[in-house]
Short mmCIF file of C-alpha atoms in Angstrom, two decimals:
data_model
loop_
_atom_site.label_atom_id
_atom_site.label_comp_id
_atom_site.label_asym_id
_atom_site.label_seq_id
_atom_site.Cartn_x
_atom_site.Cartn_y
_atom_site.Cartn_z
CA MET A 1 0.00 0.00 0.00
CA LYS A 2 0.93 3.64 -0.38
CA THR A 3 1.85 5.71 2.62
CA LYS A 4 -0.37 8.24 4.36
CA ARG A 5 1.16 11.16 2.51
CA HIS A 6 -1.11 10.54 -0.48
CA GLY A 7 -3.98 11.69 1.69
CA ALA A 8 -2.55 15.20 1.48
CA VAL A 9 -3.82 15.38 -2.11
CA LEU A 10 -7.02 13.36 -1.98
CA GLY A 11 -7.77 13.03 1.72
CA LEU A 12 -10.37 15.81 1.68
CA ILE A 13 -12.48 14.29 -1.07
CA ALA A 14 -15.14 13.21 1.39
CA ALA A 15 -15.77 16.86 2.17
CA GLY A 16 -16.55 17.60 -1.47
CA ALA A 17 -18.82 16.03 -4.02
CA LEU A 18 -17.85 12.49 -3.15
CA LEU A 19 -19.40 10.57 -0.28
CA LEU A 20 -17.59 7.88 1.62
CA THR A 21 -19.39 4.71 2.59
CA ALA A 22 -21.51 5.17 5.67
CA CYS A 23 -20.35 3.32 8.77
CA GLY A 24 -22.79 1.07 10.55
CA SER A 25 -23.26 0.34 14.20
CA ASP A 26 -21.04 -2.23 15.81
CA ASN A 27 -23.89 -4.52 16.81
CA ASN A 28 -25.05 -5.42 13.32
CA THR A 29 -24.33 -8.98 12.22
CA PRO A 30 -23.93 -9.40 8.44
CA ALA A 31 -25.23 -12.56 6.84
CA GLY A 32 -22.64 -15.29 6.78
CA GLY A 33 -20.12 -13.29 8.78
CA ALA A 34 -19.11 -12.36 12.31
CA ALA A 35 -20.50 -9.42 14.24
CA GLN A 36 -19.31 -6.10 12.90
CA THR A 37 -16.56 -4.17 14.56
CA ALA A 38 -16.57 -0.41 14.80
CA GLY A 39 -15.91 1.25 11.44
CA GLU A 40 -17.32 -1.52 9.27
CA SER A 41 -20.01 -0.78 6.72
CA SER A 42 -23.62 -1.53 7.57
CA THR A 43 -23.97 -3.38 4.25
CA PRO A 44 -24.42 -7.13 4.87
CA VAL A 45 -21.72 -9.39 3.44
CA GLU A 46 -22.31 -13.10 2.89
CA CYS A 47 -18.82 -14.47 3.45
CA GLY A 48 -17.78 -17.97 2.44
CA GLY A 49 -17.34 -19.94 -0.74
CA LYS A 50 -13.94 -20.18 -2.38
CA SER A 51 -11.32 -19.37 0.24
CA LYS A 52 -8.74 -17.79 -2.09
CA LEU A 53 -9.81 -15.88 -5.16
CA SER A 54 -7.46 -14.91 -7.99
CA ALA A 55 -7.50 -11.79 -10.13
CA GLU A 56 -5.14 -10.07 -12.55
CA GLY A 57 -4.80 -6.90 -14.54
CA SER A 58 -4.49 -3.16 -14.12
CA SER A 59 -1.40 -2.00 -12.27
CA ALA A 60 -3.12 1.36 -11.81
CA GLN A 61 -5.45 -0.17 -9.25
CA LYS A 62 -2.89 -2.37 -7.47
CA ASN A 63 -2.69 -0.23 -4.34
CA ALA A 64 -6.47 0.04 -4.17
CA ILE A 65 -6.78 -3.75 -4.45
CA ASP A 66 -4.30 -4.10 -1.58
CA THR A 67 -6.61 -1.93 0.51
CA PHE A 68 -9.63 -4.02 -0.50
CA ILE A 69 -7.84 -7.26 0.39
CA GLN A 70 -7.11 -6.03 3.88
CA SER A 71 -10.76 -5.11 4.39
CA TYR A 72 -11.88 -8.46 2.92
CA GLN A 73 -9.63 -10.41 5.28
CA GLN A 74 -10.95 -8.44 8.24
CA ARG A 75 -14.59 -8.82 7.26
CA CYS A 76 -14.43 -12.45 6.06
CA SER A 77 -12.03 -14.42 8.24
CA GLY A 78 -10.04 -17.03 6.32
CA SER A 79 -10.78 -15.47 2.92
CA ASP A 80 -8.14 -14.01 0.62
CA LEU A 81 -7.46 -12.72 -2.89
CA ALA A 82 -4.23 -13.04 -4.90
CA TYR A 83 -3.85 -10.13 -7.35
CA ASN A 84 -1.25 -9.99 -10.12
CA ALA A 85 -0.75 -6.42 -11.38
CA SER A 86 0.28 -7.48 -14.89
CA GLY A 87 -1.49 -4.69 -16.79
CA SER A 88 -4.99 -4.34 -18.20
CA GLY A 89 -4.31 -6.24 -21.40
CA ALA A 90 -2.99 -9.27 -19.58
CA GLY A 91 -5.85 -9.13 -17.09
CA VAL A 92 -8.44 -9.27 -19.84
CA LYS A 93 -6.64 -12.15 -21.55
CA GLN A 94 -6.37 -14.14 -18.33
CA PHE A 95 -10.01 -13.55 -17.47
CA ILE A 96 -11.16 -14.70 -20.91
CA ALA A 97 -8.92 -17.77 -20.60
CA ALA A 98 -10.57 -18.55 -17.23
CA GLN A 99 -7.20 -18.41 -15.48
CA VAL A 100 -8.48 -15.89 -12.92
CA ASP A 101 -11.82 -15.27 -11.26
CA PHE A 102 -12.06 -11.67 -12.44
CA GLY A 103 -9.95 -9.23 -14.41
CA GLY A 104 -8.97 -5.62 -13.74
CA SER A 105 -8.93 -3.21 -16.68
CA ASP A 106 -8.75 0.56 -17.07
CA SER A 107 -10.82 0.36 -20.25
CA PRO A 108 -13.85 -1.69 -21.29
CA LEU A 109 -13.69 -4.94 -23.21
CA SER A 110 -13.25 -4.38 -26.93
CA ASP A 111 -15.96 -5.78 -29.17
CA SER A 112 -13.83 -5.34 -32.30
CA LYS A 113 -11.00 -7.38 -30.77
CA GLY A 114 -13.35 -10.19 -29.84
CA GLU A 115 -13.00 -9.58 -26.12
CA VAL A 116 -16.74 -9.20 -25.50
CA ALA A 117 -17.48 -12.49 -27.24
CA GLY A 118 -14.50 -14.20 -25.58
CA ALA A 119 -15.62 -13.11 -22.14
CA ALA A 120 -19.17 -14.33 -22.79
CA GLU A 121 -17.83 -17.73 -23.83
CA ARG A 122 -15.73 -17.89 -20.65
CA CYS A 123 -18.87 -17.05 -18.66
CA GLN A 124 -20.76 -20.06 -20.03
CA GLY A 125 -22.60 -17.99 -22.63
CA ASN A 126 -23.44 -15.11 -20.29
CA PRO A 127 -22.24 -11.53 -20.69
CA ALA A 128 -19.38 -10.15 -18.61
CA TRP A 129 -20.07 -7.00 -16.63
CA HIS A 130 -17.83 -4.00 -16.01
CA LEU A 131 -17.90 -2.81 -12.39
CA PRO A 132 -16.05 0.52 -11.85
CA LEU A 133 -14.57 0.08 -8.38
CA VAL A 134 -11.57 2.41 -8.55
CA PHE A 135 -11.40 6.02 -9.68
CA GLY A 136 -8.07 7.76 -9.92
CA PRO A 137 -6.60 10.86 -11.52
CA VAL A 138 -3.89 10.44 -14.12
CA ALA A 139 -1.05 12.92 -13.68
CA ILE A 140 1.07 14.38 -16.42
CA GLY A 141 4.20 14.00 -14.35
CA TYR A 142 7.54 15.53 -15.23
CA LYS A 143 11.02 16.15 -13.88
CA LEU A 144 12.61 19.42 -14.91
CA ASP A 145 15.24 21.05 -12.73
CA GLY A 146 14.13 24.51 -11.62
CA VAL A 147 10.55 24.15 -12.91
CA THR A 148 7.89 22.93 -10.50
CA ASP A 149 4.94 24.97 -11.79
CA LEU A 150 3.89 24.07 -15.33
CA THR A 151 0.63 24.43 -17.24
CA LEU A 152 -0.28 22.42 -20.33
CA THR A 153 -3.35 22.25 -22.54
CA GLY A 154 -4.64 19.12 -24.23
CA GLU A 155 -3.30 20.47 -27.50
CA VAL A 156 0.23 21.11 -26.25
CA ALA A 157 0.29 17.81 -24.33
CA ALA A 158 -0.64 16.02 -27.55
CA LYS A 159 2.17 17.76 -29.42
CA ILE A 160 4.65 16.74 -26.74
CA PHE A 161 3.58 13.10 -26.75
CA ASN A 162 3.57 12.79 -30.55
CA GLY A 163 6.93 14.53 -30.92
CA THR A 164 5.76 17.76 -32.55
CA VAL A 165 7.01 19.79 -29.56
CA LYS A 166 10.53 18.62 -28.76
CA LYS A 167 12.03 21.28 -26.45
CA TRP A 168 10.93 22.52 -23.05
CA ASN A 169 11.33 26.13 -24.18
CA ASP A 170 9.24 25.60 -27.32
CA PRO A 171 7.04 28.68 -27.94
CA ALA A 172 3.89 26.59 -27.49
CA VAL A 173 4.95 25.64 -23.95
CA ALA A 174 6.31 29.10 -23.16
CA ALA A 175 3.04 30.76 -24.17
CA LEU A 176 1.21 28.84 -21.43
CA ASN A 177 3.82 29.58 -18.78
CA SER A 178 4.54 33.28 -18.87
CA GLY A 179 7.38 34.21 -16.55
CA ALA A 180 8.70 30.67 -16.19
CA SER A 181 12.35 30.00 -16.94
CA LEU A 182 12.06 27.08 -19.34
CA PRO A 183 15.37 25.50 -20.34
CA ASP A 184 16.59 24.79 -23.85
CA LYS A 185 16.44 21.10 -23.14
CA ASP A 186 15.05 18.09 -24.96
CA ILE A 187 11.71 16.72 -23.75
CA LYS A 188 12.14 13.03 -22.98
CA VAL A 189 8.83 11.21 -23.27
CA VAL A 190 8.37 8.04 -21.21
CA TYR A 191 5.38 5.85 -22.08
CA ARG A 192 3.91 2.49 -21.13
CA SER A 193 5.38 -0.27 -23.30
CA ASP A 194 2.91 -2.94 -22.13
CA GLU A 195 -0.78 -2.94 -22.97
CA SER A 196 -2.34 -0.51 -20.56
CA GLY A 197 -5.77 0.94 -19.89
CA THR A 198 -3.96 4.02 -18.60
CA THR A 199 -2.50 4.50 -22.07
CA ASP A 200 -5.92 3.98 -23.62
CA ASN A 201 -7.52 6.58 -21.37
CA PHE A 202 -4.68 9.04 -21.85
CA GLN A 203 -4.89 8.77 -25.63
CA LYS A 204 -8.67 9.16 -25.49
CA TYR A 205 -8.14 12.31 -23.47
CA LEU A 206 -5.67 13.63 -26.06
CA THR A 207 -8.11 12.83 -28.86
CA ALA A 208 -10.93 14.70 -27.12
CA ALA A 209 -8.97 17.66 -25.78
CA SER A 210 -6.25 18.42 -28.34
CA LYS A 211 -8.27 20.28 -31.00
CA GLY A 212 -7.08 17.86 -33.63
CA ALA A 213 -3.40 17.85 -32.64
CA TRP A 214 -3.59 14.16 -31.66
CA THR A 215 -4.40 12.09 -34.74
CA GLN A 216 -2.79 8.84 -33.62
CA GLY A 217 -5.94 7.39 -32.06
CA ASP A 218 -6.38 5.49 -28.82
CA GLY A 219 -5.94 1.92 -27.59
CA LYS A 220 -3.89 0.12 -24.96
CA GLN A 221 -0.66 0.49 -26.93
CA PHE A 222 0.98 3.92 -27.00
CA LYS A 223 0.81 5.37 -30.53
CA GLY A 224 2.75 8.61 -30.16
CA GLY A 225 5.81 7.25 -31.93
CA VAL A 226 8.34 8.97 -29.67
CA GLY A 227 10.10 8.36 -26.38
CA GLU A 228 11.16 5.40 -24.28
CA GLY A 229 8.81 2.65 -23.19
CA LYS A 230 8.72 1.13 -19.71
CA GLU A 231 6.49 -1.59 -18.28
CA LYS A 232 3.74 -0.87 -15.78
CA SER A 233 2.92 2.25 -13.82
CA ALA A 234 5.87 1.87 -11.46
CA GLY A 235 8.24 1.49 -14.40
CA VAL A 236 7.29 4.70 -16.19
CA ALA A 237 7.23 6.72 -12.98
CA GLN A 238 10.64 5.47 -11.90
CA ALA A 239 12.12 6.14 -15.33
CA ALA A 240 10.73 9.68 -15.51
CA GLY A 241 11.85 10.41 -11.96
CA SER A 242 15.44 9.50 -12.76
CA VAL A 243 15.99 11.69 -15.84
CA ASP A 244 15.97 15.48 -15.97
CA GLY A 245 13.70 16.66 -18.78
CA ALA A 246 11.42 13.62 -18.68
CA ILE A 247 7.63 13.62 -18.90
CA THR A 248 5.10 10.80 -18.62
CA TYR A 249 1.47 10.00 -17.90
CA VAL A 250 0.87 7.94 -14.79
CA GLU A 251 -1.53 7.49 -11.89
CA LEU A 252 -1.19 10.05 -9.12
CA SER A 253 0.17 7.73 -6.43
CA PHE A 254 3.05 6.56 -8.63
CA ALA A 255 3.90 10.15 -9.62
CA GLN A 256 4.02 11.12 -5.95
CA ASP A 257 6.13 8.13 -4.99
CA ASN A 258 8.77 9.15 -7.52
CA LYS A 259 8.62 12.87 -6.64
CA LEU A 260 7.46 13.95 -10.08
CA SER A 261 6.10 17.47 -10.51
CA LEU A 262 2.47 17.55 -11.65
CA ALA A 263 1.43 19.66 -14.61
CA LYS A 264 -1.71 21.76 -14.33
CA ILE A 265 -4.17 21.33 -17.17
CA ASP A 266 -5.94 24.24 -18.84
CA ASN A 267 -9.10 22.90 -20.46
CA GLY A 268 -10.15 26.34 -21.72
CA ALA A 269 -11.45 27.68 -18.43
CA GLY A 270 -8.07 28.29 -16.80
CA ALA A 271 -5.29 26.16 -15.34
CA VAL A 272 -6.57 23.40 -13.04
CA GLU A 273 -4.38 21.82 -10.39
CA LEU A 274 -4.74 18.13 -9.62
CA ASN A 275 -6.36 18.17 -6.18
CA ALA A 276 -9.34 16.84 -4.25
CA GLU A 277 -11.81 19.47 -5.40
CA SER A 278 -10.90 19.28 -9.10
CA VAL A 279 -11.01 15.48 -9.16
CA GLY A 280 -14.36 15.48 -7.37
CA LYS A 281 -15.86 17.84 -9.94
CA ALA A 282 -14.66 15.61 -12.77
CA ILE A 283 -16.02 12.38 -11.31
CA ASP A 284 -19.35 14.04 -10.64
CA GLY A 285 -19.64 14.52 -14.40
CA ALA A 286 -19.15 10.84 -15.28
CA THR A 287 -22.18 9.05 -16.69
CA VAL A 288 -22.98 5.38 -17.31
CA LYS A 289 -23.41 4.33 -20.94
CA GLY A 290 -23.64 0.59 -20.33
CA SER A 291 -27.02 -1.07 -19.98
CA GLY A 292 -28.47 -2.68 -16.87
CA ASN A 293 -25.78 -3.91 -14.50
CA ASP A 294 -22.99 -3.49 -17.06
CA LEU A 295 -21.64 -0.20 -15.72
CA VAL A 296 -19.44 1.04 -18.55
CA LEU A 297 -18.76 4.74 -18.09
CA ASP A 298 -18.79 7.51 -20.67
CA LEU A 299 -15.65 9.49 -19.89
CA ASN A 300 -15.40 11.35 -23.20
CA SER A 301 -17.57 14.17 -21.90
CA ILE A 302 -15.06 14.66 -19.07
CA TYR A 303 -12.00 14.52 -21.30
CA GLY A 304 -13.31 17.20 -23.64
CA SER A 305 -15.06 19.27 -21.00
CA SER A 306 -14.33 22.94 -20.45
CA ALA A 307 -16.06 22.98 -17.07
CA ALA A 308 -14.33 25.38 -14.71
CA GLY A 309 -12.31 23.77 -11.94
CA ALA A 310 -12.60 20.17 -13.16
CA TYR A 311 -9.40 18.17 -13.65
CA PRO A 312 -10.19 16.39 -16.95
CA LEU A 313 -7.71 13.52 -16.94
CA LEU A 314 -8.77 10.53 -14.87
CA LEU A 315 -9.53 6.88 -15.28
CA ALA A 316 -11.93 4.39 -13.82
CA THR A 317 -10.73 0.84 -13.32
CA TYR A 318 -13.25 -1.90 -13.94
CA GLU A 319 -13.44 -5.30 -12.32
CA ILE A 320 -14.60 -7.53 -15.17
CA VAL A 321 -16.80 -10.30 -13.84
CA CYS A 322 -19.19 -12.94 -15.12
CA SER A 323 -22.82 -11.95 -14.73
CA LYS A 324 -23.50 -15.68 -14.52
CA GLY A 325 -21.45 -18.80 -15.13
CA TYR A 326 -19.35 -19.13 -11.98
CA ASP A 327 -19.60 -22.22 -9.83
CA ALA A 328 -21.48 -21.57 -6.60
CA ASP A 329 -18.41 -21.27 -4.35
CA THR A 330 -16.65 -18.85 -6.68
CA ALA A 331 -19.77 -16.73 -7.17
CA LYS A 332 -20.26 -16.43 -3.42
CA ALA A 333 -16.67 -15.37 -2.79
CA VAL A 334 -16.56 -12.95 -5.74
CA LYS A 335 -19.73 -11.26 -4.48
CA ALA A 336 -18.36 -11.07 -0.94
CA PHE A 337 -15.04 -9.53 -2.04
CA LEU A 338 -16.68 -6.99 -4.34
CA THR A 339 -19.24 -6.01 -1.69
CA VAL A 340 -16.49 -5.37 0.83
CA ALA A 341 -14.43 -3.48 -1.77
CA ALA A 342 -17.38 -1.23 -2.63
CA THR A 343 -18.11 -0.44 1.03
CA ASP A 344 -15.52 -0.99 3.78
CA GLY A 345 -12.61 -0.90 1.33
CA GLN A 346 -13.40 2.60 0.09
CA ALA A 347 -12.42 4.17 3.40
CA GLY A 348 -8.70 3.64 2.79
CA LEU A 349 -8.52 4.83 -0.82
CA ALA A 350 -7.75 8.50 -0.27
CA ASP A 351 -4.61 7.55 1.66
CA ALA A 352 -3.56 5.37 -1.27
CA GLY A 353 -3.91 8.16 -3.85
CA TYR A 354 -7.39 7.29 -5.20
CA ALA A 355 -10.85 8.82 -5.03
CA PRO A 356 -13.56 7.04 -3.02
CA LEU A 357 -16.72 6.10 -4.88
CA PRO A 358 -19.43 8.69 -5.30
CA LYS A 359 -22.55 7.50 -3.48
CA ALA A 360 -24.53 7.16 -6.72
CA PHE A 361 -21.95 4.78 -8.18
CA GLN A 362 -21.72 2.83 -4.95
CA ASP A 363 -25.45 2.16 -5.02
CA LYS A 364 -25.31 1.03 -8.66
CA LEU A 365 -22.36 -1.23 -7.90
CA LEU A 366 -24.02 -2.94 -4.97
CA THR A 367 -27.11 -3.62 -7.09
CA ALA A 368 -24.95 -5.18 -9.81
CA ILE A 369 -22.84 -7.22 -7.38
CA LYS A 370 -25.94 -8.63 -5.73
CA ALA A 371 -27.20 -9.77 -9.16
CA ILE A 372 -24.10 -11.89 -9.95
CA ALA A 373 -25.12 -15.55 -10.12
#
């Protein structure tokens, strides 16, 4: 898990638009479990079934999953989950191959790549559902000696990440940072070399926000054509943190761990700092475009938004599960873990660099989790 210092950025989210899970009284006994201790959610959890679940995928949510596991072990004695943070692409593949009980991905299953059909086949002919359990801002993190205050637009960010803007003192960067002493130094792009939902979301943001400057498209593979690739979130953050002049896109907690400076983003309504208030405003604007209990989010309206004070670059990590098709023991354990993650587990997310679930999403999630069979 991440240290408490991440709470300095996101620890006040509960005071804004987001609502943390309500705590229940300590005399409530959830179905299938022991009596609650103080601080547990009032939501009943039916513990039991498979004693050790397996999951794989998004490295962006790894620290959130660690938090969920701790809550799961506390709420359901003797139960556990093994999570392999191999990246979203690998998580989807392993889920479809029935090698894990659920997958973690920062982007929805692709119909054109056959992932939707493959997941349905793995689920005994039933559709897979996307459950957005983890929200987190994506930082444009950089290391540049002498420069700790930097503003970028979607357009200029796109030009940096596709190689059109090559120098830190390029006029396009200088125009957004009047008074800053920008060095005549090469910009060194660091990108994710493995398949990554973070890359997919970042490229979707560039497509929506760059006024046509990003023509490379989106997807889990970086398409900018410049820079140095590193595996996983930790890899890109470590690489960028070790080279003066480097820039990357990475989840907030990893940027903080490697002491990267965080660029402000001007979406047309002024420069927006990545903080609790700006993240909360962005998440409040997210809508569901999936049907029924398949909670796929429409983030394009956020990426291209010019709403004042909203930080427009974030991702939602989905747990990809079978709506039906599990054996009874696996279904019971999956439902128990996800219920705990959506309730008790949310309380520790701000300290790990994430944003707790808005109440509206929490309610939708619990309805979907309950319907898994």
